[in-house]
Amino acid sequence: MQQRKANVSRSRIQLSHVSTLDGFTELTGAGFSCDGTLAVCDIKRKVTVYAPKTIQAIDDSLSTLEFTYRFDLPEYPSAVAWSSNQNHLIVALGDSRVVLGLHIGPDSHKELWRFATWTQHKFSISAVGLSANDKYAFTHSEGTEIKIWRPQTGERLFTLDTQQMENFSIAFTPNNRFISAGCFVPDLQIWELKERPGKPQAVFDSVRHTKELKGHKSAVNSICFNADSSLMVSGSKDGTWRLWDVAKGECLRVVKCFSDSIDVVSLSPDGQLVVVSGDVNMVVCTIAGVFVQARQHDDPIKYLSWSHDSRLIAAGAIEGWVNVWEVKR
């Protein structure tokens, strides 16, 4: 098993609490945009947006988030994702299985496009995502099928059946090339999105299975790529997280974090730190597997997200709150 060294030292890393965002009825999604803006979805048909802010002190600076605006939706949002230019927010509406593309401006928002997936999904959408170039979107409901769409037109391009009994976590690589899924079956799968020449740009062609990553002993609950798509981290019900070399399909690290299941795992965009949650516990480690710090919350952690600069961590619970932590190195 190859080893990859982390460029950060545990002794220089500090994890400090920035703020608690609360007042939500029930969280249904949360995620950072590329510029550090955080969107939080509430079952009460609302999405709340918080913008990053730096407070300058005498000998230091503090990163925080401040409320920007809140907008109402016709139904509860079941999943949310940002576009690469952080100007667009893609939101799945739970009951109707409609996906909205919203333009997020400094003072207002407006709907750019919408497409219905009700003929393709029998149940509410549990995951939605955009490729980094915003050319493709994916949606997932219960079962093993992932739908790939052209978001601007709502054209369904491909149906990918993982054939892994049940999908738990889905992610595009930031380089727009691969898609992977964490599933009930322990073995991770990676597929490549193939394009063919077209005008004015390449067009979608097909999806091809490329790699199978073996090692976990139980279901994979969560996966995440780093910003340059070279690394992927996976968290499993077997209590371990694994670091993978995406190009080679090799496992670089196995870390036993909890005696029970790892529920959510997130890899910092710079590929240096891993944050994992199991029930109410959150642990930050280097990619070398060195323990940094742990925090215990009041409720089980359902959502973990890094800001694009790898400085902030958002940890959210269904019970209606998000704790924001700053990582100083």
mmCIF file of C-alpha atoms in Angstrom:
data_model
loop_
_atom_site.group_PDB
_atom_site.id
_atom_site.type_symbol
_atom_site.label_atom_id
_atom_site.label_comp_id
_atom_site.label_asym_id
_atom_site.label_seq_id
_atom_site.Cartn_x
_atom_site.Cartn_y
_atom_site.Cartn_z
ATOM 1 C CA MET A 1 0.000 0.000 0.000
ATOM 2 C CA GLN A 2 1.486 3.315 -1.056
ATOM 3 C CA GLN A 3 1.776 6.156 1.372
ATOM 4 C CA ARG A 4 1.094 9.839 0.663
ATOM 5 C CA LYS A 5 2.549 12.428 3.015
ATOM 6 C CA ALA A 6 0.468 15.271 4.341
ATOM 7 C CA ASN A 7 1.913 18.770 4.079
ATOM 8 C CA VAL A 8 0.382 19.886 7.350
ATOM 9 C CA SER A 9 1.589 19.300 10.884
ATOM 10 C CA ARG A 10 -0.835 18.394 13.630
ATOM 11 C CA SER A 11 0.862 20.774 16.061
ATOM 12 C CA ARG A 12 0.113 23.758 13.817
ATOM 13 C CA ILE A 13 -3.570 22.985 13.278
ATOM 14 C CA GLN A 14 -6.250 24.563 15.410
ATOM 15 C CA LEU A 15 -9.990 23.991 15.137
ATOM 16 C CA SER A 16 -12.058 26.863 16.486
ATOM 17 C CA HIS A 17 -15.815 27.354 16.577
ATOM 18 C CA VAL A 18 -16.964 30.249 14.376
ATOM 19 C CA SER A 19 -20.741 30.284 14.722
ATOM 20 C CA THR A 20 -23.899 28.258 15.127
ATOM 21 C CA LEU A 21 -26.576 28.777 12.487
ATOM 22 C CA ASP A 22 -29.888 27.689 13.951
ATOM 23 C CA GLY A 23 -33.599 28.369 13.822
ATOM 24 C CA PHE A 24 -34.259 25.756 11.153
ATOM 25 C CA THR A 25 -37.088 23.265 11.522
ATOM 26 C CA GLU A 26 -35.345 20.327 9.852
ATOM 27 C CA LEU A 27 -32.248 20.412 7.662
ATOM 28 C CA THR A 28 -32.556 18.748 4.253
ATOM 29 C CA GLY A 29 -29.262 19.875 2.720
ATOM 30 C CA ALA A 30 -26.255 22.175 3.074
ATOM 31 C CA GLY A 31 -23.244 23.044 0.974
ATOM 32 C CA PHE A 32 -20.516 25.618 0.283
ATOM 33 C CA SER A 33 -19.976 27.357 -3.044
ATOM 34 C CA CYS A 34 -16.523 28.013 -4.477
ATOM 35 C CA ASP A 35 -16.326 31.440 -2.827
ATOM 36 C CA GLY A 36 -17.314 30.168 0.620
ATOM 37 C CA THR A 37 -21.018 31.043 0.487
ATOM 38 C CA LEU A 38 -23.117 28.514 2.386
ATOM 39 C CA ALA A 39 -26.636 27.426 1.397
ATOM 40 C CA VAL A 40 -28.798 25.687 4.015
ATOM 41 C CA CYS A 41 -32.059 23.937 3.102
ATOM 42 C CA ASP A 42 -34.981 23.701 5.513
ATOM 43 C CA ILE A 43 -37.992 21.418 5.231
ATOM 44 C CA LYS A 44 -40.163 24.523 5.705
ATOM 45 C CA ARG A 45 -39.642 25.300 1.988
ATOM 46 C CA LYS A 46 -36.745 27.699 2.496
ATOM 47 C CA VAL A 47 -33.126 28.037 1.420
ATOM 48 C CA THR A 48 -30.988 30.393 3.497
ATOM 49 C CA VAL A 49 -27.726 31.801 2.152
ATOM 50 C CA TYR A 50 -24.784 32.946 4.293
ATOM 51 C CA ALA A 51 -21.837 34.854 2.850
ATOM 52 C CA PRO A 52 -18.238 34.655 4.138
ATOM 53 C CA LYS A 53 -16.857 37.562 6.127
ATOM 54 C CA THR A 54 -13.445 38.209 7.631
ATOM 55 C CA ILE A 55 -13.172 40.168 10.862
ATOM 56 C CA GLN A 56 -9.752 41.741 11.324
ATOM 57 C CA ALA A 57 -8.371 41.740 14.855
ATOM 58 C CA ILE A 58 -5.196 43.305 16.204
ATOM 59 C CA ASP A 59 -3.011 40.254 15.778
ATOM 60 C CA ASP A 60 -5.236 37.861 13.834
ATOM 61 C CA SER A 61 -8.261 37.564 11.564
ATOM 62 C CA LEU A 62 -11.460 35.587 12.089
ATOM 63 C CA SER A 63 -13.479 33.977 9.330
ATOM 64 C CA THR A 64 -17.219 33.917 9.864
ATOM 65 C CA LEU A 65 -20.498 33.709 7.974
ATOM 66 C CA GLU A 66 -23.257 36.280 7.973
ATOM 67 C CA PHE A 67 -26.868 36.005 6.859
ATOM 68 C CA THR A 68 -27.365 37.288 3.305
ATOM 69 C CA TYR A 69 -30.905 36.365 2.322
ATOM 70 C CA ARG A 70 -33.560 33.694 2.472
ATOM 71 C CA PHE A 71 -35.872 32.703 -0.325
ATOM 72 C CA ASP A 72 -39.085 30.669 -0.320
ATOM 73 C CA LEU A 73 -39.793 27.678 -2.525
ATOM 74 C CA PRO A 74 -43.092 26.102 -3.607
ATOM 75 C CA GLU A 75 -42.072 22.829 -1.901
ATOM 76 C CA TYR A 76 -39.447 21.638 0.527
ATOM 77 C CA PRO A 77 -35.902 21.377 -0.911
ATOM 78 C CA SER A 78 -34.600 17.820 -0.704
ATOM 79 C CA ALA A 79 -31.074 18.476 -2.036
ATOM 80 C CA VAL A 80 -28.897 21.416 -3.084
ATOM 81 C CA ALA A 81 -25.656 22.042 -4.998
ATOM 82 C CA TRP A 82 -23.719 25.070 -6.290
ATOM 83 C CA SER A 83 -22.417 25.809 -9.764
ATOM 84 C CA SER A 84 -18.686 26.316 -10.242
ATOM 85 C CA ASN A 85 -19.061 30.093 -10.656
ATOM 86 C CA GLN A 86 -21.152 30.244 -7.427
ATOM 87 C CA ASN A 87 -23.819 32.278 -9.234
ATOM 88 C CA HIS A 88 -26.208 29.379 -9.729
ATOM 89 C CA LEU A 89 -27.838 27.164 -7.140
ATOM 90 C CA ILE A 90 -29.410 23.870 -8.182
ATOM 91 C CA VAL A 91 -32.254 22.807 -5.892
ATOM 92 C CA ALA A 92 -34.339 19.634 -5.969
ATOM 93 C CA LEU A 93 -37.947 19.978 -4.812
ATOM 94 C CA GLY A 94 -38.984 16.937 -2.837
ATOM 95 C CA ASP A 95 -42.587 16.104 -3.627
ATOM 96 C CA SER A 96 -42.809 17.052 -7.306
ATOM 97 C CA ARG A 97 -39.265 15.894 -8.135
ATOM 98 C CA VAL A 98 -38.641 19.127 -10.026
ATOM 99 C CA VAL A 99 -35.108 20.576 -10.234
ATOM 100 C CA LEU A 100 -34.670 24.347 -10.239
ATOM 101 C CA GLY A 101 -31.697 26.379 -11.405
ATOM 102 C CA LEU A 102 -31.577 29.664 -9.501
ATOM 103 C CA HIS A 103 -29.402 32.673 -10.254
ATOM 104 C CA ILE A 104 -28.010 34.037 -7.009
ATOM 105 C CA GLY A 105 -27.327 37.756 -7.194
ATOM 106 C CA PRO A 106 -26.073 40.219 -4.564
ATOM 107 C CA ASP A 107 -29.583 41.508 -3.868
ATOM 108 C CA SER A 108 -31.998 38.997 -5.367
ATOM 109 C CA HIS A 109 -32.430 35.659 -7.063
ATOM 110 C CA LYS A 110 -34.340 34.501 -10.101
ATOM 111 C CA GLU A 111 -35.212 31.198 -11.681
ATOM 112 C CA LEU A 112 -33.086 30.363 -14.720
ATOM 113 C CA TRP A 113 -34.450 26.974 -15.626
ATOM 114 C CA ARG A 114 -36.401 24.020 -14.304
ATOM 115 C CA PHE A 115 -36.921 20.456 -15.385
ATOM 116 C CA ALA A 116 -39.196 17.703 -14.116
ATOM 117 C CA THR A 117 -37.832 14.266 -13.239
ATOM 118 C CA TRP A 118 -41.120 12.716 -12.107
ATOM 119 C CA THR A 119 -41.229 10.364 -15.109
ATOM 120 C CA GLN A 120 -37.704 9.176 -14.238
ATOM 121 C CA HIS A 121 -37.765 9.056 -10.431
ATOM 122 C CA LYS A 122 -40.525 7.340 -8.485
ATOM 123 C CA PHE A 123 -39.500 8.910 -5.165
ATOM 124 C CA SER A 124 -38.153 12.228 -3.863
ATOM 125 C CA ILE A 125 -34.699 13.220 -5.064
ATOM 126 C CA SER A 126 -32.152 12.538 -2.335
ATOM 127 C CA ALA A 127 -29.048 13.855 -4.108
ATOM 128 C CA VAL A 128 -28.331 16.384 -6.832
ATOM 129 C CA GLY A 129 -25.086 17.701 -8.246
ATOM 130 C CA LEU A 130 -23.449 19.697 -11.029
ATOM 131 C CA SER A 131 -20.238 18.999 -12.896
ATOM 132 C CA ALA A 132 -17.650 21.732 -12.378
ATOM 133 C CA ASN A 133 -18.220 23.075 -15.901
ATOM 134 C CA ASP A 134 -22.012 23.092 -15.290
ATOM 135 C CA LYS A 135 -22.580 21.014 -18.444
ATOM 136 C CA TYR A 136 -24.056 18.035 -16.603
ATOM 137 C CA ALA A 137 -26.282 17.484 -13.598
ATOM 138 C CA PHE A 138 -27.096 14.281 -11.774
ATOM 139 C CA THR A 139 -30.098 13.310 -9.691
ATOM 140 C CA HIS A 140 -30.673 10.312 -7.499
ATOM 141 C CA SER A 141 -33.678 8.906 -5.696
ATOM 142 C CA GLU A 142 -34.137 5.593 -3.906
ATOM 143 C CA GLY A 143 -32.592 2.511 -5.474
ATOM 144 C CA THR A 144 -29.546 2.188 -7.704
ATOM 145 C CA GLU A 145 -30.206 4.498 -10.653
ATOM 146 C CA ILE A 146 -28.422 7.813 -11.243
ATOM 147 C CA LYS A 147 -29.843 10.122 -13.916
ATOM 148 C CA ILE A 148 -27.497 12.409 -15.845
ATOM 149 C CA TRP A 149 -29.040 15.544 -17.380
ATOM 150 C CA ARG A 150 -28.276 18.572 -19.451
ATOM 151 C CA PRO A 151 -29.425 21.123 -16.830
ATOM 152 C CA GLN A 152 -30.176 24.041 -19.121
ATOM 153 C CA THR A 153 -32.652 22.039 -21.220
ATOM 154 C CA GLY A 154 -33.740 19.225 -18.897
ATOM 155 C CA GLU A 155 -32.694 16.633 -21.473
ATOM 156 C CA ARG A 156 -31.931 13.270 -19.864
ATOM 157 C CA LEU A 157 -28.627 12.084 -21.289
ATOM 158 C CA PHE A 158 -28.035 8.791 -19.522
ATOM 159 C CA THR A 159 -29.338 6.474 -16.821
ATOM 160 C CA LEU A 160 -26.541 4.853 -14.840
ATOM 161 C CA ASP A 161 -27.502 1.769 -12.839
ATOM 162 C CA THR A 162 -24.835 1.044 -10.238
ATOM 163 C CA GLN A 163 -26.278 -2.435 -9.578
ATOM 164 C CA GLN A 164 -25.050 -2.099 -5.968
ATOM 165 C CA MET A 165 -28.377 -2.723 -4.162
ATOM 166 C CA GLU A 166 -28.683 0.888 -2.894
ATOM 167 C CA ASN A 167 -26.792 4.149 -3.473
ATOM 168 C CA PHE A 168 -25.851 6.271 -0.446
ATOM 169 C CA SER A 169 -23.463 8.944 -1.779
ATOM 170 C CA ILE A 170 -22.708 10.258 -5.293
ATOM 171 C CA ALA A 171 -20.074 12.710 -6.507
ATOM 172 C CA PHE A 172 -18.626 14.171 -9.707
ATOM 173 C CA THR A 173 -14.882 14.724 -9.892
ATOM 174 C CA PRO A 174 -14.103 18.458 -10.146
ATOM 175 C CA ASN A 175 -12.320 17.815 -13.477
ATOM 176 C CA ASN A 176 -15.711 16.756 -14.953
ATOM 177 C CA ARG A 177 -14.335 13.398 -15.991
ATOM 178 C CA PHE A 178 -15.602 10.817 -13.485
ATOM 179 C CA ILE A 179 -18.591 10.000 -11.317
ATOM 180 C CA SER A 180 -18.516 7.651 -8.337
ATOM 181 C CA ALA A 181 -21.010 6.221 -5.883
ATOM 182 C CA GLY A 182 -20.851 4.897 -2.338
ATOM 183 C CA CYS A 183 -23.310 2.041 -2.053
ATOM 184 C CA PHE A 184 -24.656 -0.806 0.069
ATOM 185 C CA VAL A 185 -22.027 -3.069 -1.506
ATOM 186 C CA PRO A 186 -18.534 -2.385 -0.036
ATOM 187 C CA ASP A 187 -16.728 -2.134 -3.384
ATOM 188 C CA LEU A 188 -16.556 1.400 -4.807
ATOM 189 C CA GLN A 189 -17.209 1.980 -8.502
ATOM 190 C CA ILE A 190 -15.959 4.764 -10.770
ATOM 191 C CA TRP A 191 -17.403 5.626 -14.177
ATOM 192 C CA GLU A 192 -16.024 7.950 -16.846
ATOM 193 C CA LEU A 193 -18.179 10.474 -18.697
ATOM 194 C CA LYS A 194 -17.173 10.221 -22.368
ATOM 195 C CA GLU A 195 -17.593 13.075 -24.831
ATOM 196 C CA ARG A 196 -17.259 13.306 -28.608
ATOM 197 C CA PRO A 197 -16.166 16.269 -30.723
ATOM 198 C CA GLY A 198 -18.871 18.824 -31.411
ATOM 199 C CA LYS A 199 -19.441 22.490 -32.193
ATOM 200 C CA PRO A 200 -18.948 24.837 -30.445
ATOM 201 C CA GLN A 201 -17.805 22.353 -27.777
ATOM 202 C CA ALA A 202 -17.591 18.637 -27.094
ATOM 203 C CA VAL A 203 -20.913 16.875 -26.483
ATOM 204 C CA PHE A 204 -21.948 13.997 -24.261
ATOM 205 C CA ASP A 205 -21.414 10.518 -25.686
ATOM 206 C CA SER A 206 -21.656 7.786 -23.025
ATOM 207 C CA VAL A 207 -20.723 6.592 -19.532
ATOM 208 C CA ARG A 208 -18.127 3.845 -19.174
ATOM 209 C CA HIS A 209 -17.155 1.848 -16.081
ATOM 210 C CA THR A 210 -13.431 2.274 -15.417
ATOM 211 C CA LYS A 211 -12.486 1.162 -11.910
ATOM 212 C CA GLU A 212 -13.567 -0.940 -8.957
ATOM 213 C CA LEU A 213 -12.007 -0.038 -5.601
ATOM 214 C CA LYS A 214 -11.960 -2.928 -3.158
ATOM 215 C CA GLY A 215 -11.145 -2.835 0.544
ATOM 216 C CA HIS A 216 -14.093 -1.772 2.689
ATOM 217 C CA LYS A 217 -15.787 -4.542 4.656
ATOM 218 C CA SER A 218 -19.240 -2.990 4.765
ATOM 219 C CA ALA A 219 -21.438 -0.431 2.996
ATOM 220 C CA VAL A 220 -19.894 2.894 1.920
ATOM 221 C CA ASN A 221 -21.962 5.742 3.344
ATOM 222 C CA SER A 222 -20.071 8.733 1.993
ATOM 223 C CA ILE A 223 -17.463 9.733 -0.613
ATOM 224 C CA CYS A 224 -15.716 13.002 -1.523
ATOM 225 C CA PHE A 225 -13.060 14.183 -4.032
ATOM 226 C CA ASN A 226 -10.438 16.876 -3.560
ATOM 227 C CA ALA A 227 -10.287 19.936 -5.828
ATOM 228 C CA ASP A 228 -7.834 18.580 -8.417
ATOM 229 C CA SER A 229 -9.640 15.198 -8.642
ATOM 230 C CA SER A 230 -6.495 13.252 -7.731
ATOM 231 C CA LEU A 231 -7.818 11.921 -4.406
ATOM 232 C CA MET A 232 -11.038 10.451 -3.108
ATOM 233 C CA VAL A 233 -11.962 9.650 0.477
ATOM 234 C CA SER A 234 -14.624 7.134 1.460
ATOM 235 C CA GLY A 235 -16.306 6.445 4.804
ATOM 236 C CA SER A 236 -17.881 3.110 5.631
ATOM 237 C CA LYS A 237 -20.103 1.319 8.083
ATOM 238 C CA ASP A 238 -17.026 -0.745 8.949
ATOM 239 C CA GLY A 239 -15.780 2.285 10.952
ATOM 240 C CA THR A 240 -12.884 3.154 8.621
ATOM 241 C CA TRP A 241 -12.158 5.876 6.105
ATOM 242 C CA ARG A 242 -9.950 5.186 3.122
ATOM 243 C CA LEU A 243 -7.903 7.504 0.936
ATOM 244 C CA TRP A 244 -7.723 6.561 -2.755
ATOM 245 C CA ASP A 245 -5.546 7.524 -5.699
ATOM 246 C CA VAL A 246 -8.244 8.154 -8.321
ATOM 247 C CA ALA A 247 -6.056 7.699 -11.418
ATOM 248 C CA LYS A 248 -4.490 4.436 -10.244
ATOM 249 C CA GLY A 249 -7.460 3.108 -8.277
ATOM 250 C CA GLU A 250 -5.141 2.342 -5.359
ATOM 251 C CA CYS A 251 -5.808 2.662 -1.644
ATOM 252 C CA LEU A 252 -3.264 4.982 -0.020
ATOM 253 C CA ARG A 253 -4.504 4.920 3.563
ATOM 254 C CA VAL A 254 -6.873 3.048 5.880
ATOM 255 C CA VAL A 255 -7.798 4.735 9.156
ATOM 256 C CA LYS A 256 -9.989 3.217 11.863
ATOM 257 C CA CYS A 257 -11.840 6.199 13.286
ATOM 258 C CA PHE A 258 -14.844 4.822 15.159
ATOM 259 C CA SER A 259 -15.847 1.457 16.551
ATOM 260 C CA ASP A 260 -19.158 1.880 14.746
ATOM 261 C CA SER A 261 -20.160 3.365 11.409
ATOM 262 C CA ILE A 262 -18.736 6.465 9.729
ATOM 263 C CA ASP A 263 -21.791 8.393 8.590
ATOM 264 C CA VAL A 264 -20.279 11.279 6.601
ATOM 265 C CA VAL A 265 -16.777 11.994 5.333
ATOM 266 C CA SER A 266 -15.388 15.086 3.595
ATOM 267 C CA LEU A 267 -11.964 15.719 2.100
ATOM 268 C CA SER A 268 -10.620 19.275 2.145
ATOM 269 C CA PRO A 269 -10.309 20.730 -1.380
ATOM 270 C CA ASP A 270 -6.531 21.077 -0.949
ATOM 271 C CA GLY A 271 -6.356 17.335 -0.229
ATOM 272 C CA GLN A 272 -4.666 17.693 3.154
ATOM 273 C CA LEU A 273 -7.347 17.099 5.807
ATOM 274 C CA VAL A 274 -10.237 14.700 6.302
ATOM 275 C CA VAL A 275 -13.247 15.369 8.515
ATOM 276 C CA VAL A 276 -15.485 12.450 9.449
ATOM 277 C CA SER A 277 -18.595 12.074 11.577
ATOM 278 C CA GLY A 278 -20.082 9.150 13.401
ATOM 279 C CA ASP A 279 -23.306 9.826 15.279
ATOM 280 C CA VAL A 280 -22.643 13.020 17.332
ATOM 281 C CA ASN A 281 -18.849 12.871 16.999
ATOM 282 C CA MET A 282 -16.734 14.790 14.486
ATOM 283 C CA VAL A 283 -13.028 14.056 13.999
ATOM 284 C CA VAL A 284 -10.466 15.931 11.888
ATOM 285 C CA CYS A 285 -7.383 14.040 10.679
ATOM 286 C CA THR A 286 -4.538 14.657 8.256
ATOM 287 C CA ILE A 287 -4.541 12.484 5.132
ATOM 288 C CA ALA A 288 -1.654 10.621 6.776
ATOM 289 C CA GLY A 289 -4.204 9.457 9.346
ATOM 290 C CA VAL A 290 -2.827 11.628 12.160
ATOM 291 C CA PHE A 291 -5.545 12.705 14.598
ATOM 292 C CA VAL A 292 -5.912 16.487 14.821
ATOM 293 C CA GLN A 293 -8.964 17.296 16.932
ATOM 294 C CA ALA A 294 -12.376 15.943 17.823
ATOM 295 C CA ARG A 295 -15.637 17.667 18.620
ATOM 296 C CA GLN A 296 -18.872 16.323 20.055
ATOM 297 C CA HIS A 297 -22.223 17.813 19.028
ATOM 298 C CA ASP A 298 -25.670 17.608 20.538
ATOM 299 C CA ASP A 299 -27.203 15.651 17.646
ATOM 300 C CA PRO A 300 -25.984 13.243 14.944
ATOM 301 C CA ILE A 301 -24.123 14.953 12.078
ATOM 302 C CA LYS A 302 -25.866 14.505 8.732
ATOM 303 C CA TYR A 303 -23.993 17.035 6.548
ATOM 304 C CA LEU A 304 -20.299 17.942 6.300
ATOM 305 C CA SER A 305 -18.914 20.464 3.838
ATOM 306 C CA TRP A 306 -15.609 22.297 3.327
ATOM 307 C CA SER A 307 -15.301 25.824 2.000
ATOM 308 C CA HIS A 308 -13.307 26.037 -1.224
ATOM 309 C CA ASP A 309 -10.249 27.519 0.516
ATOM 310 C CA SER A 310 -10.175 24.566 2.966
ATOM 311 C CA ARG A 311 -10.584 26.965 5.868
ATOM 312 C CA LEU A 312 -14.174 26.425 7.069
ATOM 313 C CA ILE A 313 -16.106 23.262 7.918
ATOM 314 C CA ALA A 314 -19.896 23.236 8.120
ATOM 315 C CA ALA A 315 -21.381 20.420 10.201
ATOM 316 C CA GLY A 316 -25.172 20.171 10.096
ATOM 317 C CA ALA A 317 -27.790 18.058 11.851
ATOM 318 C CA ILE A 318 -31.309 17.190 10.736
ATOM 319 C CA GLU A 319 -32.505 18.655 14.035
ATOM 320 C CA GLY A 320 -32.085 22.153 12.601
ATOM 321 C CA TRP A 321 -28.630 23.639 13.186
ATOM 322 C CA VAL A 322 -25.245 24.058 11.496
ATOM 323 C CA ASN A 323 -21.991 24.507 13.405
ATOM 324 C CA VAL A 324 -19.252 26.302 11.475
ATOM 325 C CA TRP A 325 -15.620 25.641 12.385
ATOM 326 C CA GLU A 326 -12.454 27.374 11.236
ATOM 327 C CA VAL A 327 -9.288 25.372 10.608
ATOM 328 C CA LYS A 328 -6.130 27.392 11.240
ATOM 329 C CA ARG A 329 -2.788 25.934 10.216
#
